[in-house]
PDB file of C-alpha atoms in Angstrom:
ATOM      1  CA  MET A 283       3.739 -14.595  12.229  1.00  0.00           C
ATOM      2  CA  GLU A 284       0.665 -16.405  10.970  1.00  0.00           C
ATOM      3  CA  ARG A 285       0.132 -18.431   7.601  1.00  0.00           C
ATOM      4  CA  ILE A 286      -2.089 -19.760   5.351  1.00  0.00           C
ATOM      5  CA  VAL A 287      -2.334 -22.084   2.471  1.00  0.00           C
ATOM      6  CA  LEU A 288      -4.224 -20.565  -0.318  1.00  0.00           C
ATOM      7  CA  PRO A 289      -6.224 -22.663  -2.820  1.00  0.00           C
ATOM      8  CA  ASP A 290      -3.684 -22.704  -5.356  1.00  0.00           C
ATOM      9  CA  GLY A 291      -1.120 -23.929  -2.563  1.00  0.00           C
ATOM     10  CA  ARG A 292       0.631 -20.802  -2.513  1.00  0.00           C
ATOM     11  CA  ILE A 293       1.858 -19.720   0.868  1.00  0.00           C
ATOM     12  CA  LEU A 294       0.305 -15.864   2.646  1.00  0.00           C
ATOM     13  CA  GLU A 295       2.116 -14.708   5.777  1.00  0.00           C
ATOM     14  CA  TYR A 296      -0.376 -12.481   8.064  1.00  0.00           C
ATOM     15  CA  LEU A 297      -0.509 -10.735  10.905  1.00  0.00           C
ATOM     16  CA  VAL A 298      -3.784 -10.410  12.519  1.00  0.00           C
ATOM     17  CA  GLU A 299      -4.492  -8.498  16.544  1.00  0.00           C
ATOM     18  CA  GLY A 300      -7.559  -7.744  18.019  1.00  0.00           C
ATOM     19  CA  PRO A 301     -11.030  -8.941  18.915  1.00  0.00           C
ATOM     20  CA  PRO A 302     -11.867 -12.467  17.039  1.00  0.00           C
ATOM     21  CA  GLY A 303     -15.633 -10.937  16.946  1.00  0.00           C
ATOM     22  CA  GLY A 304     -13.819  -7.893  15.479  1.00  0.00           C
ATOM     23  CA  LEU A 305     -14.663  -6.212  12.156  1.00  0.00           C
ATOM     24  CA  PRO A 306     -11.337  -6.763  10.271  1.00  0.00           C
ATOM     25  CA  LEU A 307      -9.277  -3.750   9.229  1.00  0.00           C
ATOM     26  CA  VAL A 308      -7.412  -5.529   5.921  1.00  0.00           C
ATOM     27  CA  LEU A 309      -4.282  -3.175   5.775  1.00  0.00           C
ATOM     28  CA  HIS A 310      -2.514  -3.314   2.247  1.00  0.00           C
ATOM     29  CA  HIS A 311       0.624  -2.060   2.392  1.00  0.00           C
ATOM     30  CA  GLY A 312       3.089  -0.002   0.536  1.00  0.00           C
ATOM     31  CA  THR A 313       5.783  -0.960  -2.231  1.00  0.00           C
ATOM     32  CA  PRO A 314       8.330  -1.967  -1.111  1.00  0.00           C
ATOM     33  CA  SER A 315       7.508  -3.587   2.139  1.00  0.00           C
ATOM     34  CA  GLY A 316       5.587  -6.531   3.846  1.00  0.00           C
ATOM     35  CA  ALA A 317       3.902  -7.202   6.697  1.00  0.00           C
ATOM     36  CA  ILE A 318       5.395  -5.025   9.683  1.00  0.00           C
ATOM     37  CA  ARG A 319       3.685  -3.808  12.906  1.00  0.00           C
ATOM     38  CA  TYR A 320       3.905  -0.628  12.663  1.00  0.00           C
ATOM     39  CA  ALA A 321       2.197   0.206  16.652  1.00  0.00           C
ATOM     40  CA  PRO A 322       0.326   3.637  15.635  1.00  0.00           C
ATOM     41  CA  ILE A 323      -1.766   1.759  12.576  1.00  0.00           C
ATOM     42  CA  PHE A 324      -2.176  -1.265  14.943  1.00  0.00           C
ATOM     43  CA  GLU A 325      -3.241   0.920  18.322  1.00  0.00           C
ATOM     44  CA  SER A 326      -5.796   3.060  15.981  1.00  0.00           C
ATOM     45  CA  ALA A 327      -7.346  -0.262  14.823  1.00  0.00           C
ATOM     46  CA  LEU A 328      -8.016  -1.642  18.352  1.00  0.00           C
ATOM     47  CA  ARG A 329      -9.044   1.348  19.645  1.00  0.00           C
ATOM     48  CA  HIS A 330     -11.921   1.460  16.975  1.00  0.00           C
ATOM     49  CA  GLY A 331     -12.453  -2.013  18.115  1.00  0.00           C
ATOM     50  CA  LEU A 332     -11.462  -3.587  14.973  1.00  0.00           C
ATOM     51  CA  ARG A 333      -9.636  -6.468  14.147  1.00  0.00           C
ATOM     52  CA  ILE A 334      -6.266  -5.587  12.281  1.00  0.00           C
ATOM     53  CA  VAL A 335      -5.387  -7.934   9.487  1.00  0.00           C
ATOM     54  CA  VAL A 336      -1.794  -7.360   7.319  1.00  0.00           C
ATOM     55  CA  ALA A 337      -0.376  -9.725   4.531  1.00  0.00           C
ATOM     56  CA  SER A 338       2.702  -9.945   2.837  1.00  0.00           C
ATOM     57  CA  ARG A 339       1.527  -9.492  -1.110  1.00  0.00           C
ATOM     58  CA  PRO A 340       2.924 -12.606  -2.870  1.00  0.00           C
ATOM     59  CA  GLY A 341       6.765 -12.620  -3.387  1.00  0.00           C
ATOM     60  CA  TYR A 342       7.199 -10.842   0.097  1.00  0.00           C
ATOM     61  CA  GLY A 343       8.553 -12.020   3.049  1.00  0.00           C
ATOM     62  CA  GLY A 344       7.087 -15.918   3.842  1.00  0.00           C
ATOM     63  CA  SER A 345       4.390 -15.015   0.775  1.00  0.00           C
ATOM     64  CA  THR A 346       5.120 -17.073  -2.179  1.00  0.00           C
ATOM     65  CA  PRO A 347       5.687 -15.018  -5.352  1.00  0.00           C
ATOM     66  CA  HIS A 348       3.098 -15.052  -8.002  1.00  0.00           C
ATOM     67  CA  PRO A 349       4.380 -14.283 -10.984  1.00  0.00           C
ATOM     68  CA  GLY A 350       2.449 -12.236 -13.221  1.00  0.00           C
ATOM     69  CA  ARG A 351       0.069 -11.069 -10.383  1.00  0.00           C
ATOM     70  CA  ARG A 352      -2.497  -8.361 -11.217  1.00  0.00           C
ATOM     71  CA  VAL A 353      -3.342  -5.994  -9.341  1.00  0.00           C
ATOM     72  CA  SER A 354      -6.433  -7.671  -9.106  1.00  0.00           C
ATOM     73  CA  ASP A 355      -5.366 -10.879  -7.774  1.00  0.00           C
ATOM     74  CA  VAL A 356      -4.954  -9.689  -4.207  1.00  0.00           C
ATOM     75  CA  ALA A 357      -8.880  -9.764  -3.826  1.00  0.00           C
ATOM     76  CA  ALA A 358      -9.350 -13.541  -4.070  1.00  0.00           C
ATOM     77  CA  ASP A 359      -6.486 -13.647  -1.551  1.00  0.00           C
ATOM     78  CA  THR A 360      -8.092 -11.371   0.512  1.00  0.00           C
ATOM     79  CA  ALA A 361     -11.059 -13.313   0.565  1.00  0.00           C
ATOM     80  CA  ALA A 362      -9.415 -16.636   1.219  1.00  0.00           C
ATOM     81  CA  LEU A 363      -7.653 -14.715   4.156  1.00  0.00           C
ATOM     82  CA  LEU A 364     -11.153 -13.730   5.628  1.00  0.00           C
ATOM     83  CA  ASP A 365     -12.476 -17.287   5.127  1.00  0.00           C
ATOM     84  CA  GLY A 366      -9.551 -18.915   7.525  1.00  0.00           C
ATOM     85  CA  LEU A 367     -10.349 -15.899   9.617  1.00  0.00           C
ATOM     86  CA  GLY A 368     -13.884 -16.737   9.829  1.00  0.00           C
ATOM     87  CA  ALA A 369     -14.669 -12.950   8.572  1.00  0.00           C
ATOM     88  CA  ALA A 370     -17.987 -12.408   7.014  1.00  0.00           C
ATOM     89  CA  HIS A 371     -17.116  -8.633   5.992  1.00  0.00           C
ATOM     90  CA  PHE A 372     -14.143  -6.095   6.086  1.00  0.00           C
ATOM     91  CA  VAL A 373     -13.346  -2.815   5.365  1.00  0.00           C
ATOM     92  CA  THR A 374      -9.976  -1.836   4.034  1.00  0.00           C
ATOM     93  CA  VAL A 375      -7.388   0.855   4.101  1.00  0.00           C
ATOM     94  CA  GLY A 376      -4.612   0.906   1.498  1.00  0.00           C
ATOM     95  CA  TRP A 377      -1.183   3.053   1.482  1.00  0.00           C
ATOM     96  CA  SER A 378       0.924   3.981  -1.606  1.00  0.00           C
ATOM     97  CA  GLY A 379       1.123   0.689  -3.370  1.00  0.00           C
ATOM     98  CA  GLY A 380      -1.532  -0.431  -1.157  1.00  0.00           C
ATOM     99  CA  GLY A 381      -3.799   1.923  -2.717  1.00  0.00           C
ATOM    100  CA  PRO A 382      -4.704  -0.047  -6.084  1.00  0.00           C
ATOM    101  CA  HIS A 383      -5.028  -3.031  -3.628  1.00  0.00           C
ATOM    102  CA  ALA A 384      -7.572  -1.838  -1.462  1.00  0.00           C
ATOM    103  CA  LEU A 385      -9.504  -0.231  -4.577  1.00  0.00           C
ATOM    104  CA  ALA A 386      -9.500  -3.638  -6.106  1.00  0.00           C
ATOM    105  CA  CYS A 387     -11.006  -5.446  -3.080  1.00  0.00           C
ATOM    106  CA  ALA A 388     -13.343  -2.773  -2.879  1.00  0.00           C
ATOM    107  CA  ALA A 389     -14.421  -3.431  -6.468  1.00  0.00           C
ATOM    108  CA  GLN A 390     -14.764  -6.897  -7.002  1.00  0.00           C
ATOM    109  CA  LEU A 391     -15.679  -7.995  -3.193  1.00  0.00           C
ATOM    110  CA  PRO A 392     -18.724  -5.792  -3.119  1.00  0.00           C
ATOM    111  CA  GLY A 393     -20.555  -7.821  -1.111  1.00  0.00           C
ATOM    112  CA  ARG A 394     -18.234  -8.341   1.458  1.00  0.00           C
ATOM    113  CA  CYS A 395     -15.882  -5.122   1.391  1.00  0.00           C
ATOM    114  CA  ALA A 396     -17.894  -2.232   3.555  1.00  0.00           C
ATOM    115  CA  GLY A 397     -15.539   0.075   2.540  1.00  0.00           C
ATOM    116  CA  ALA A 398     -12.115   1.743   1.555  1.00  0.00           C
ATOM    117  CA  SER A 399      -9.661   3.995   2.297  1.00  0.00           C
ATOM    118  CA  VAL A 400      -6.826   4.966  -0.418  1.00  0.00           C
ATOM    119  CA  ILE A 401      -3.820   7.011   1.465  1.00  0.00           C
ATOM    120  CA  ALA A 402      -1.719   8.592  -0.816  1.00  0.00           C
ATOM    121  CA  GLY A 403      -2.129   5.372  -3.530  1.00  0.00           C
ATOM    122  CA  VAL A 404      -0.926   5.271  -6.913  1.00  0.00           C
ATOM    123  CA  ALA A 405      -3.201   5.788 -10.312  1.00  0.00           C
ATOM    124  CA  PRO A 406      -3.865   3.830 -13.016  1.00  0.00           C
ATOM    125  CA  TYR A 407      -0.677   4.199 -15.234  1.00  0.00           C
ATOM    126  CA  ALA A 408      -2.546   4.500 -18.743  1.00  0.00           C
ATOM    127  CA  ALA A 409      -4.601   7.441 -16.882  1.00  0.00           C
ATOM    128  CA  ALA A 410      -6.379   9.441 -19.496  1.00  0.00           C
ATOM    129  CA  GLY A 411      -4.666  12.895 -18.873  1.00  0.00           C
ATOM    130  CA  LEU A 412      -2.196  12.406 -15.880  1.00  0.00           C
ATOM    131  CA  ASP A 413       1.357  12.284 -16.747  1.00  0.00           C
ATOM    132  CA  TRP A 414       2.208   9.605 -14.532  1.00  0.00           C
ATOM    133  CA  LEU A 415       5.980   9.838 -13.213  1.00  0.00           C
ATOM    134  CA  ASP A 416       5.311  13.966 -13.143  1.00  0.00           C
ATOM    135  CA  GLY A 417       6.664  14.999  -9.438  1.00  0.00           C
ATOM    136  CA  MET A 418       8.134  11.804  -8.658  1.00  0.00           C
ATOM    137  CA  GLY A 419      11.327  12.286  -6.563  1.00  0.00           C
ATOM    138  CA  GLU A 420      14.003  10.936  -8.848  1.00  0.00           C
ATOM    139  CA  GLU A 421      14.556   7.681  -7.658  1.00  0.00           C
ATOM    140  CA  ASN A 422      10.932   6.300  -8.601  1.00  0.00           C
ATOM    141  CA  VAL A 423      11.347   8.485 -11.731  1.00  0.00           C
ATOM    142  CA  ALA A 424      14.294   6.092 -12.005  1.00  0.00           C
ATOM    143  CA  GLU A 425      12.699   2.826 -11.023  1.00  0.00           C
ATOM    144  CA  PHE A 426       9.656   3.273 -12.903  1.00  0.00           C
ATOM    145  CA  GLU A 427      11.388   4.189 -16.280  1.00  0.00           C
ATOM    146  CA  ALA A 428      13.202   0.646 -15.970  1.00  0.00           C
ATOM    147  CA  ALA A 429       9.985  -1.292 -15.325  1.00  0.00           C
ATOM    148  CA  ALA A 430       8.726   0.243 -18.608  1.00  0.00           C
ATOM    149  CA  LYS A 431      11.394  -0.915 -20.187  1.00  0.00           C
ATOM    150  CA  GLY A 432      10.696  -4.677 -18.950  1.00  0.00           C
ATOM    151  CA  VAL A 433      11.355  -7.349 -16.792  1.00  0.00           C
ATOM    152  CA  GLN A 434      15.449  -7.678 -17.500  1.00  0.00           C
ATOM    153  CA  ALA A 435      15.939  -3.983 -17.122  1.00  0.00           C
ATOM    154  CA  LEU A 436      13.547  -3.538 -14.042  1.00  0.00           C
ATOM    155  CA  ASP A 437      15.577  -6.723 -12.314  1.00  0.00           C
ATOM    156  CA  ALA A 438      18.844  -5.401 -12.794  1.00  0.00           C
ATOM    157  CA  PHE A 439      17.399  -2.041 -11.340  1.00  0.00           C
ATOM    158  CA  LEU A 440      15.727  -3.339  -8.412  1.00  0.00           C
ATOM    159  CA  THR A 441      19.088  -6.048  -7.581  1.00  0.00           C
ATOM    160  CA  GLN A 442      21.272  -3.034  -7.401  1.00  0.00           C
ATOM    161  CA  MET A 443      18.886  -1.304  -5.354  1.00  0.00           C
ATOM    162  CA  ALA A 444      17.969  -4.267  -2.952  1.00  0.00           C
ATOM    163  CA  ASP A 445      21.662  -4.396  -1.834  1.00  0.00           C
ATOM    164  CA  GLY A 446      21.734  -1.000  -0.287  1.00  0.00           C
ATOM    165  CA  LEU A 447      18.303  -1.669   1.282  1.00  0.00           C
ATOM    166  CA  ALA A 448      18.657  -4.797   3.060  1.00  0.00           C
ATOM    167  CA  ARG A 449      21.185  -3.241   5.589  1.00  0.00           C
ATOM    168  CA  VAL A 450      19.563   0.551   5.852  1.00  0.00           C
ATOM    169  CA  THR A 451      18.811   1.564   9.590  1.00  0.00           C
ATOM    170  CA  ALA A 452      16.671   4.219  11.263  1.00  0.00           C
ATOM    171  CA  ASP A 453      19.595   6.692  10.956  1.00  0.00           C
ATOM    172  CA  ASP A 454      20.206   5.854   7.159  1.00  0.00           C
ATOM    173  CA  VAL A 455      16.071   6.114   6.424  1.00  0.00           C
ATOM    174  CA  VAL A 456      16.307  10.199   5.147  1.00  0.00           C
ATOM    175  CA  GLU A 457      19.615   9.146   2.726  1.00  0.00           C
ATOM    176  CA  ALA A 458      18.268   5.774   1.685  1.00  0.00           C
ATOM    177  CA  PHE A 459      14.923   7.614   0.604  1.00  0.00           C
ATOM    178  CA  GLY A 460      16.367  10.317  -1.054  1.00  0.00           C
ATOM    179  CA  ASP A 461      14.705  13.043  -3.048  1.00  0.00           C
ATOM    180  CA  LEU A 462      11.511  10.937  -2.363  1.00  0.00           C
ATOM    181  CA  LEU A 463      10.977  12.898   0.789  1.00  0.00           C
ATOM    182  CA  SER A 464       9.771  16.190   1.153  1.00  0.00           C
ATOM    183  CA  GLU A 465      10.374  18.148   3.900  1.00  0.00           C
ATOM    184  CA  VAL A 466       7.130  17.393   5.772  1.00  0.00           C
ATOM    185  CA  ASP A 467       8.250  13.926   5.343  1.00  0.00           C
ATOM    186  CA  LYS A 468      11.488  14.652   6.813  1.00  0.00           C
ATOM    187  CA  ARG A 469      10.253  16.021  10.227  1.00  0.00           C
ATOM    188  CA  ALA A 470       7.135  13.260  10.322  1.00  0.00           C
ATOM    189  CA  LEU A 471       9.899  10.798  10.996  1.00  0.00           C
ATOM    190  CA  THR A 472       9.974  10.691  14.442  1.00  0.00           C
ATOM    191  CA  GLY A 473       8.694   8.491  17.667  1.00  0.00           C
ATOM    192  CA  GLY A 474       9.438   5.236  15.670  1.00  0.00           C
ATOM    193  CA  PHE A 475       8.635   5.943  12.346  1.00  0.00           C
ATOM    194  CA  ALA A 476      12.046   5.798  10.777  1.00  0.00           C
ATOM    195  CA  ASP A 477      12.514   2.880  12.616  1.00  0.00           C
ATOM    196  CA  TYR A 478       9.558   0.965  10.993  1.00  0.00           C
ATOM    197  CA  LEU A 479      10.405   2.359   7.885  1.00  0.00           C
ATOM    198  CA  ALA A 480      13.788   0.884   7.900  1.00  0.00           C
ATOM    199  CA  GLU A 481      12.707  -2.331   9.596  1.00  0.00           C
ATOM    200  CA  SER A 482       9.771  -2.901   6.683  1.00  0.00           C
ATOM    201  CA  THR A 483      12.494  -1.449   3.979  1.00  0.00           C
ATOM    202  CA  ARG A 484      14.854  -4.480   5.279  1.00  0.00           C
ATOM    203  CA  TYR A 485      11.802  -6.909   4.968  1.00  0.00           C
ATOM    204  CA  SER A 486      10.762  -6.357   1.983  1.00  0.00           C
ATOM    205  CA  VAL A 487      14.046  -7.160   0.146  1.00  0.00           C
ATOM    206  CA  SER A 488      14.597 -10.324   2.853  1.00  0.00           C
ATOM    207  CA  ALA A 489      13.451 -12.986   0.429  1.00  0.00           C
ATOM    208  CA  GLY A 490      14.979 -11.073  -2.881  1.00  0.00           C
ATOM    209  CA  ILE A 491      13.100  -8.697  -5.253  1.00  0.00           C
ATOM    210  CA  ALA A 492       9.893 -11.016  -6.379  1.00  0.00           C
ATOM    211  CA  GLY A 493       7.346  -9.011  -4.514  1.00  0.00           C
ATOM    212  CA  TRP A 494       8.841  -5.691  -5.495  1.00  0.00           C
ATOM    213  CA  ARG A 495       9.117  -6.546  -8.882  1.00  0.00           C
ATOM    214  CA  GLU A 496       5.347  -7.869  -9.211  1.00  0.00           C
ATOM    215  CA  ASP A 497       4.343  -4.763  -7.601  1.00  0.00           C
ATOM    216  CA  ASP A 498       5.744  -2.504 -10.360  1.00  0.00           C
ATOM    217  CA  LEU A 499       5.102  -4.577 -13.192  1.00  0.00           C
ATOM    218  CA  ALA A 500       1.083  -5.145 -11.880  1.00  0.00           C
ATOM    219  CA  PHE A 501       1.243  -1.005 -11.339  1.00  0.00           C
ATOM    220  CA  LEU A 502       2.089  -0.570 -14.934  1.00  0.00           C
ATOM    221  CA  ALA A 503      -0.356  -3.159 -16.546  1.00  0.00           C
ATOM    222  CA  ASP A 504      -3.783  -2.870 -16.552  1.00  0.00           C
ATOM    223  CA  TRP A 505      -5.095  -3.592 -13.088  1.00  0.00           C
ATOM    224  CA  GLY A 506      -7.858  -6.083 -13.857  1.00  0.00           C
ATOM    225  CA  PHE A 507     -10.735  -4.202 -12.754  1.00  0.00           C
ATOM    226  CA  ALA A 508     -12.684  -0.758 -13.456  1.00  0.00           C
ATOM    227  CA  LEU A 509     -12.945   1.634 -11.098  1.00  0.00           C
ATOM    228  CA  PRO A 510     -16.299   2.819 -12.299  1.00  0.00           C
ATOM    229  CA  ASP A 511     -17.245  -0.675 -11.007  1.00  0.00           C
ATOM    230  CA  ILE A 512     -16.901   0.429  -7.181  1.00  0.00           C
ATOM    231  CA  ARG A 513     -20.094   0.968  -5.611  1.00  0.00           C
ATOM    232  CA  VAL A 514     -18.862   0.615  -1.660  1.00  0.00           C
ATOM    233  CA  PRO A 515     -17.974   4.065   0.184  1.00  0.00           C
ATOM    234  CA  VAL A 516     -13.946   5.319  -0.943  1.00  0.00           C
ATOM    235  CA  ALA A 517     -12.363   8.248   0.327  1.00  0.00           C
ATOM    236  CA  ILE A 518      -8.814   9.517  -1.418  1.00  0.00           C
ATOM    237  CA  TRP A 519      -6.336  10.893   1.142  1.00  0.00           C
ATOM    238  CA  GLN A 520      -3.577  12.874  -0.930  1.00  0.00           C
ATOM    239  CA  GLY A 521      -1.278  15.164   0.697  1.00  0.00           C
ATOM    240  CA  ASP A 522      -0.041  18.412  -1.639  1.00  0.00           C
ATOM    241  CA  GLN A 523       3.721  17.493  -0.551  1.00  0.00           C
ATOM    242  CA  ASP A 524       4.266  13.947  -1.732  1.00  0.00           C
ATOM    243  CA  ARG A 525       7.085  13.309  -3.715  1.00  0.00           C
ATOM    244  CA  MET A 526       6.846   9.389  -4.048  1.00  0.00           C
ATOM    245  CA  VAL A 527       3.077   9.470  -4.954  1.00  0.00           C
ATOM    246  CA  PRO A 528       2.223  13.199  -6.536  1.00  0.00           C
ATOM    247  CA  PRO A 529      -1.030  14.558  -5.521  1.00  0.00           C
ATOM    248  CA  ALA A 530      -1.866  14.624  -9.581  1.00  0.00           C
ATOM    249  CA  HIS A 531      -2.925  10.718  -8.813  1.00  0.00           C
ATOM    250  CA  GLY A 532      -4.807  11.450  -5.636  1.00  0.00           C
ATOM    251  CA  HIS A 533      -6.768  14.327  -7.868  1.00  0.00           C
ATOM    252  CA  TRP A 534      -7.212  11.837 -10.712  1.00  0.00           C
ATOM    253  CA  LEU A 535      -8.429   9.188  -8.097  1.00  0.00           C
ATOM    254  CA  ALA A 536     -11.040  11.619  -6.496  1.00  0.00           C
ATOM    255  CA  GLY A 537     -12.406  12.708 -10.310  1.00  0.00           C
ATOM    256  CA  HIS A 538     -12.655   8.793 -11.564  1.00  0.00           C
ATOM    257  CA  VAL A 539     -13.327   6.482  -8.739  1.00  0.00           C
ATOM    258  CA  PRO A 540     -17.528   6.675  -8.074  1.00  0.00           C
ATOM    259  CA  GLY A 541     -18.698   8.544  -5.401  1.00  0.00           C
ATOM    260  CA  ALA A 542     -15.570   9.562  -3.767  1.00  0.00           C
ATOM    261  CA  GLU A 543     -15.124  11.333  -0.875  1.00  0.00           C
ATOM    262  CA  VAL A 544     -11.744  13.225  -1.142  1.00  0.00           C
ATOM    263  CA  HIS A 545      -9.398  14.512   1.251  1.00  0.00           C
ATOM    264  CA  LEU A 546      -6.281  16.852  -0.590  1.00  0.00           C
ATOM    265  CA  LEU A 547      -4.330  17.772   2.347  1.00  0.00           C
ATOM    266  CA  PRO A 548      -1.817  20.939   1.374  1.00  0.00           C
ATOM    267  CA  ALA A 549       0.578  20.946   4.120  1.00  0.00           C
ATOM    268  CA  GLU A 550       0.952  17.152   4.235  1.00  0.00           C
ATOM    269  CA  GLY A 551       3.870  14.269   2.496  1.00  0.00           C
ATOM    270  CA  HIS A 552       3.617  10.374   1.749  1.00  0.00           C
ATOM    271  CA  LEU A 553       5.099   9.731   5.492  1.00  0.00           C
ATOM    272  CA  SER A 554       3.280  12.587   6.896  1.00  0.00           C
ATOM    273  CA  LEU A 555      -0.274  11.111   6.572  1.00  0.00           C
ATOM    274  CA  ILE A 556      -0.214   8.052   8.635  1.00  0.00           C
ATOM    275  CA  ALA A 557       0.137  10.791  11.595  1.00  0.00           C
ATOM    276  CA  GLY A 558      -3.763  10.963  11.177  1.00  0.00           C
ATOM    277  CA  ILE A 559      -4.706   7.357  10.739  1.00  0.00           C
ATOM    278  CA  ASP A 560      -7.438   8.121  13.475  1.00  0.00           C
ATOM    279  CA  GLU A 561      -8.945  10.645  11.451  1.00  0.00           C
ATOM    280  CA  VAL A 562      -8.976   8.207   8.275  1.00  0.00           C
ATOM    281  CA  VAL A 563     -10.349   5.303  10.017  1.00  0.00           C
ATOM    282  CA  ASP A 564     -12.871   7.219  11.715  1.00  0.00           C
ATOM    283  CA  ASN A 565     -14.285   8.538   8.695  1.00  0.00           C
ATOM    284  CA  LEU A 566     -14.446   5.195   7.439  1.00  0.00           C
ATOM    285  CA  LEU A 567     -15.866   3.737   9.893  1.00  0.00           C
ATOM    286  CA  ALA A 568     -18.485   6.587   9.489  1.00  0.00           C
ATOM    287  CA  HIS A 569     -19.439   5.849   5.982  1.00  0.00           C
ATOM    288  CA  VAL A 570     -19.983   2.089   6.402  1.00  0.00           C
ATOM    289  CA  THR A 571     -23.195  -0.078   7.324  1.00  0.00           C
ATOM    290  CA  VAL A 572     -22.164  -4.223   8.335  1.00  0.00           C
TER     291      VAL A 572
END
């Protein structure tokens, strides 16, 4: 794990792997999570000659909390990290809760971000015509209903959840994720994926709930940038069997991100999409010029 001091004095921890001169692939992790290495994603990036970079968002792991952060704040943090790595341009992928953060980079760093892919990413909470909670598993509905009530209710909810998640193992993943897992996602928990999810879940609350809380509050607030401002290539990937981020979110983003290339996959869920990460990276690189 590497660390960088940001211009405002906060610490941002990150993982980096790949050729120093390679085009960086900035991966924005889900919620809750952190900078944990999942071999298939890293190996896909390396096969494509990319330099993969994964940072723990503020409040996760060793990254300093940033109370009140908005989704848009990730762009400045990403730019500072890339400055530290000596990289002028990059591409980005955001999975789940990382989706809005990848879109923030696409919108706010257009001269630097060459393209973005969103895998099962959430749509804005105030999105017109979208019932944001509809189709989510029971655990997510309860979580975001608490978030909508305010910080005190959300803190109480996440604190209770974190106690169990801090000890979750690969054998516990299906039970821990409960109603959030569709059948296709349960079948995807092979080849070390359950181990990764358990490790990433434990790590996400290892420093407390600050990162998780600020992610949730940021999703429900104004994101701090406008989707119509995006001018770089964006691909939207969404599974129809997703109970963490329902397919309606992907459909909404498909209609509101300018020029988005849309992959709405009927037989995929939330976790299962990661098995196709090579296709996602192939597609991303096919649409960028640096």
